[in-house]
mmCIF file of C-alpha atoms in Angstrom:
data_model
loop_
_atom_site.group_PDB
_atom_site.id
_atom_site.type_symbol
_atom_site.label_atom_id
_atom_site.label_comp_id
_atom_site.label_asym_id
_atom_site.label_seq_id
_atom_site.Cartn_x
_atom_site.Cartn_y
_atom_site.Cartn_z
ATOM 1 C CA MET X 207 37.270 22.602 49.825
ATOM 2 C CA HIS X 208 35.821 21.697 46.258
ATOM 3 C CA SER X 209 38.837 19.482 46.718
ATOM 4 C CA TRP X 210 37.633 18.209 49.686
ATOM 5 C CA ALA X 211 34.426 17.218 47.590
ATOM 6 C CA ALA X 212 35.919 16.321 44.971
ATOM 7 C CA SER X 213 38.040 13.366 47.180
ATOM 8 C CA LEU X 214 35.093 11.873 48.387
ATOM 9 C CA THR X 215 34.895 7.991 47.655
ATOM 10 C CA THR X 216 31.338 7.716 45.740
ATOM 11 C CA ASP X 217 29.099 9.745 43.768
ATOM 12 C CA LEU X 218 26.419 10.115 46.616
ATOM 13 C CA LYS X 219 29.309 11.500 49.083
ATOM 14 C CA ARG X 220 30.642 13.350 46.327
ATOM 15 C CA GLN X 221 26.840 14.734 45.880
ATOM 16 C CA ASN X 222 26.421 15.333 49.565
ATOM 17 C CA ALA X 223 29.241 17.333 50.020
ATOM 18 C CA GLN X 224 28.489 19.836 46.495
ATOM 19 C CA ALA X 225 25.031 20.442 47.684
ATOM 20 C CA LEU X 226 26.642 21.462 51.290
ATOM 21 C CA LEU X 227 28.947 23.962 49.375
ATOM 22 C CA GLY X 228 26.485 25.209 46.583
ATOM 23 C CA LEU X 229 23.782 25.879 49.738
ATOM 24 C CA ALA X 230 26.009 27.111 52.380
ATOM 25 C CA GLY X 231 28.208 28.721 50.697
ATOM 26 C CA GLY X 232 26.033 29.584 47.426
ATOM 27 C CA ALA X 233 23.061 30.827 48.855
ATOM 28 C CA GLY X 234 23.884 31.088 52.922
ATOM 29 C CA LEU X 235 21.667 28.022 53.801
ATOM 30 C CA ARG X 236 21.773 26.847 57.308
ATOM 31 C CA ALA X 237 21.229 23.113 58.336
ATOM 32 C CA ASN X 238 18.116 22.626 59.435
ATOM 33 C CA GLU X 239 17.257 24.549 55.564
ATOM 34 C CA ILE X 240 19.234 22.293 53.516
ATOM 35 C CA ILE X 241 18.530 19.400 55.240
ATOM 36 C CA ASP X 242 14.793 20.121 53.706
ATOM 37 C CA LEU X 243 15.571 21.396 50.538
ATOM 38 C CA ARG X 244 14.052 18.948 47.814
ATOM 39 C CA LEU X 245 14.984 18.649 43.777
ATOM 40 C CA GLY X 246 12.226 20.791 43.189
ATOM 41 C CA ASP X 247 13.041 24.043 45.610
ATOM 42 C CA ILE X 248 16.041 24.726 42.618
ATOM 43 C CA ASP X 249 15.770 26.521 39.578
ATOM 44 C CA VAL X 250 17.822 27.495 36.829
ATOM 45 C CA ILE X 251 16.980 30.783 35.419
ATOM 46 C CA ASP X 252 18.391 32.304 32.391
ATOM 47 C CA GLY X 253 21.616 30.633 33.781
ATOM 48 C CA ARG X 254 20.697 31.851 37.373
ATOM 49 C CA LEU X 255 20.218 29.533 40.491
ATOM 50 C CA PHE X 256 17.716 30.280 42.833
ATOM 51 C CA VAL X 257 16.980 27.757 45.725
ATOM 52 C CA ASN X 258 13.425 28.485 47.525
ATOM 53 C CA VAL X 259 13.493 27.674 50.690
ATOM 54 C CA PRO X 260 10.540 26.105 51.992
ATOM 55 C CA GLY X 261 10.507 25.805 55.815
ATOM 56 C CA VAL X 262 9.800 29.169 59.057
ATOM 57 C CA ASN X 263 11.390 31.178 56.510
ATOM 58 C CA PRO X 264 10.631 31.171 53.509
ATOM 59 C CA ARG X 265 12.426 32.684 50.936
ATOM 60 C CA ARG X 266 13.420 32.876 47.151
ATOM 61 C CA VAL X 267 17.837 33.586 47.120
ATOM 62 C CA PRO X 268 19.621 32.970 44.410
ATOM 63 C CA VAL X 269 22.752 31.593 44.587
ATOM 64 C CA ARG X 270 26.951 33.318 43.898
ATOM 65 C CA HIS X 271 28.076 32.181 40.812
ATOM 66 C CA PRO X 272 31.239 30.734 41.947
ATOM 67 C CA TRP X 273 28.602 28.037 43.708
ATOM 68 C CA ASN X 274 25.953 27.911 40.221
ATOM 69 C CA ARG X 275 28.158 24.993 38.919
ATOM 70 C CA THR X 276 29.418 23.086 42.209
ATOM 71 C CA LEU X 277 24.827 22.821 43.537
ATOM 72 C CA LEU X 278 24.426 21.756 39.925
ATOM 73 C CA ARG X 279 27.082 18.557 39.610
ATOM 74 C CA SER X 280 25.334 17.778 43.212
ATOM 75 C CA VAL X 281 22.176 17.980 41.549
ATOM 76 C CA ALA X 282 23.277 16.063 38.001
ATOM 77 C CA CYS X 283 21.342 13.335 36.843
ATOM 78 C CA ARG X 284 18.605 13.464 39.817
ATOM 79 C CA THR X 285 14.985 14.789 38.210
ATOM 80 C CA ASP X 286 12.373 13.474 41.231
ATOM 81 C CA PRO X 287 11.056 17.322 42.729
ATOM 82 C CA ASN X 288 10.483 15.315 45.524
ATOM 83 C CA GLU X 289 13.673 13.705 46.667
ATOM 84 C CA TYR X 290 16.140 16.074 49.309
ATOM 85 C CA VAL X 291 18.811 17.205 47.752
ATOM 86 C CA PHE X 292 22.008 16.199 50.746
ATOM 87 C CA ARG X 293 20.691 12.757 50.976
ATOM 88 C CA ALA X 294 20.826 10.936 54.372
ATOM 89 C CA TYR X 295 18.892 9.593 56.702
ATOM 90 C CA ARG X 296 16.827 12.602 58.859
ATOM 91 C CA PHE X 297 16.359 11.657 62.906
ATOM 92 C CA GLU X 298 13.232 13.100 64.244
ATOM 93 C CA GLU X 299 14.809 15.007 67.246
ATOM 94 C CA TYR X 300 17.595 16.895 65.596
ATOM 95 C CA ARG X 301 16.929 16.096 60.969
ATOM 96 C CA PRO X 302 20.337 18.203 60.879
ATOM 97 C CA ARG X 303 22.577 15.640 62.902
ATOM 98 C CA ALA X 304 22.852 13.708 59.388
ATOM 99 C CA ILE X 305 24.665 16.979 58.362
ATOM 100 C CA GLN X 306 26.906 16.972 61.111
ATOM 101 C CA THR X 307 27.589 13.159 61.007
ATOM 102 C CA PHE X 308 28.310 13.501 57.049
ATOM 103 C CA LEU X 309 31.248 16.425 57.621
ATOM 104 C CA THR X 310 32.560 14.283 61.222
ATOM 105 C CA ASP X 311 32.728 11.255 58.973
ATOM 106 C CA HIS X 312 34.332 12.929 55.899
ATOM 107 C CA PRO X 313 36.960 15.574 57.559
ATOM 108 C CA GLY X 314 38.771 17.707 55.412
ATOM 109 C CA ARG X 315 42.096 19.224 55.666
ATOM 110 C CA VAL X 316 40.072 22.195 55.641
ATOM 111 C CA ARG X 317 36.869 22.179 57.886
ATOM 112 C CA ALA X 318 33.406 22.483 56.241
ATOM 113 C CA THR X 319 31.248 23.571 58.197
ATOM 114 C CA VAL X 320 27.597 24.744 57.769
ATOM 115 C CA SER X 321 28.233 27.465 60.031
ATOM 116 C CA ARG X 322 31.544 29.155 58.837
ATOM 117 C CA LEU X 323 30.077 28.699 55.191
ATOM 118 C CA ARG X 324 26.753 30.769 55.422
ATOM 119 C CA ALA X 325 29.030 33.589 57.357
ATOM 120 C CA THR X 326 31.178 33.580 54.837
ATOM 121 C CA TRP X 327 28.470 34.261 52.202
ATOM 122 C CA ILE X 328 26.824 37.196 54.693
ATOM 123 C CA VAL X 329 30.049 38.637 55.239
ATOM 124 C CA ALA X 330 30.873 38.443 51.372
ATOM 125 C CA GLN X 331 27.267 40.077 50.774
ATOM 126 C CA ILE X 332 28.411 42.590 53.534
ATOM 127 C CA ASP X 333 31.466 43.430 51.519
ATOM 128 C CA LEU X 334 29.778 43.522 48.032
ATOM 129 C CA GLY X 335 27.629 46.819 49.981
ATOM 130 C CA LEU X 336 24.036 44.332 49.719
ATOM 131 C CA PRO X 337 21.555 46.693 51.556
ATOM 132 C CA LEU X 338 21.077 45.569 54.544
ATOM 133 C CA PRO X 339 17.633 45.072 54.634
ATOM 134 C CA VAL X 340 17.408 42.312 51.029
ATOM 135 C CA LEU X 341 20.547 40.835 52.787
ATOM 136 C CA MET X 342 18.122 40.070 56.211
ATOM 137 C CA ALA X 343 15.775 39.034 54.183
ATOM 138 C CA LEU X 344 17.452 36.328 52.248
ATOM 139 C CA ALA X 345 19.581 35.249 55.239
ATOM 140 C CA GLY X 346 16.658 35.206 56.360
ATOM 141 C CA PHE X 347 16.995 36.925 59.587
ATOM 142 C CA SER X 348 14.664 38.519 61.931
ATOM 143 C CA THR X 349 16.372 41.174 63.532
ATOM 144 C CA THR X 350 18.785 42.640 62.991
ATOM 145 C CA GLY X 351 20.926 42.263 65.861
ATOM 146 C CA SER X 352 21.723 38.956 64.013
ATOM 147 C CA LEU X 353 23.995 40.854 61.979
ATOM 148 C CA ASP X 354 26.380 42.037 64.425
ATOM 149 C CA LYS X 355 28.377 39.231 64.599
ATOM 150 C CA HIS X 356 28.794 39.511 60.778
ATOM 151 C CA LEU X 357 29.789 42.863 60.973
ATOM 152 C CA VAL X 358 32.279 42.746 62.790
ATOM 153 C CA HIS X 359 34.256 40.731 59.993
ATOM 154 C CA ALA X 360 33.060 43.096 56.670
ATOM 155 C CA ARG X 361 36.149 45.054 55.230
ATOM 156 C CA SER X 362 36.644 48.480 56.940
ATOM 157 C CA LEU X 363 34.938 51.259 54.557
ATOM 158 C CA ASP X 364 36.212 54.768 54.298
ATOM 159 C CA VAL X 365 33.628 57.181 54.831
ATOM 160 C CA ALA X 366 35.700 59.728 52.978
ATOM 161 C CA ASN X 367 34.268 57.778 49.761
ATOM 162 C CA TYR X 368 30.252 58.291 51.215
ATOM 163 C CA VAL X 369 30.549 61.705 52.492
ATOM 164 C CA GLY X 370 28.621 62.711 48.719
ATOM 165 C CA LEU X 371 25.903 60.246 49.545
ATOM 166 C CA VAL X 372 26.266 61.405 53.272
ATOM 167 C CA ILE X 373 24.741 64.696 52.619
ATOM 168 C CA GLY X 374 22.904 64.231 49.552
ATOM 169 C CA GLU X 375 25.101 65.474 46.325
ATOM 170 C CA GLU X 376 23.025 63.381 43.626
ATOM 171 C CA VAL X 377 24.961 60.413 42.369
ATOM 172 C CA SER X 378 26.288 60.304 38.510
ATOM 173 C CA ALA X 379 25.628 57.467 36.534
#
């Protein structure tokens, strides 16, 4: 996907592709959240990137380290905090349509979609052992049922590794 973004023909197209990869793949944002995100919603603190998601499910999401450079390339040399991260015409009837149009107009060998990148981010968080309540807050989920379709793709765990935790044995540091 990185090579797809790098192969696009203009700086604007490359920056938009990098924004989609960094925000959906690195922070698990939805298309309707990406389309409304502005440069001022991204913070860099001690080398870590955070996205302050505005809107219906406001939250602060750390960007996964492997996607930091991708997102930073998208916003490099841009200084207006009110400028949209993903630059495109916004259709009032369905604002994320600009993202779908961009992805359709610029196909790659591997089809990047915001929903697939977000799902991969969610499953990666599950596989890393992020507590589900924390994941729900970061992903903007309001019900545990929202995780069901992602949990089936998480890697299998060996219950034997958790017996001590279940029975209440002290965990050594």
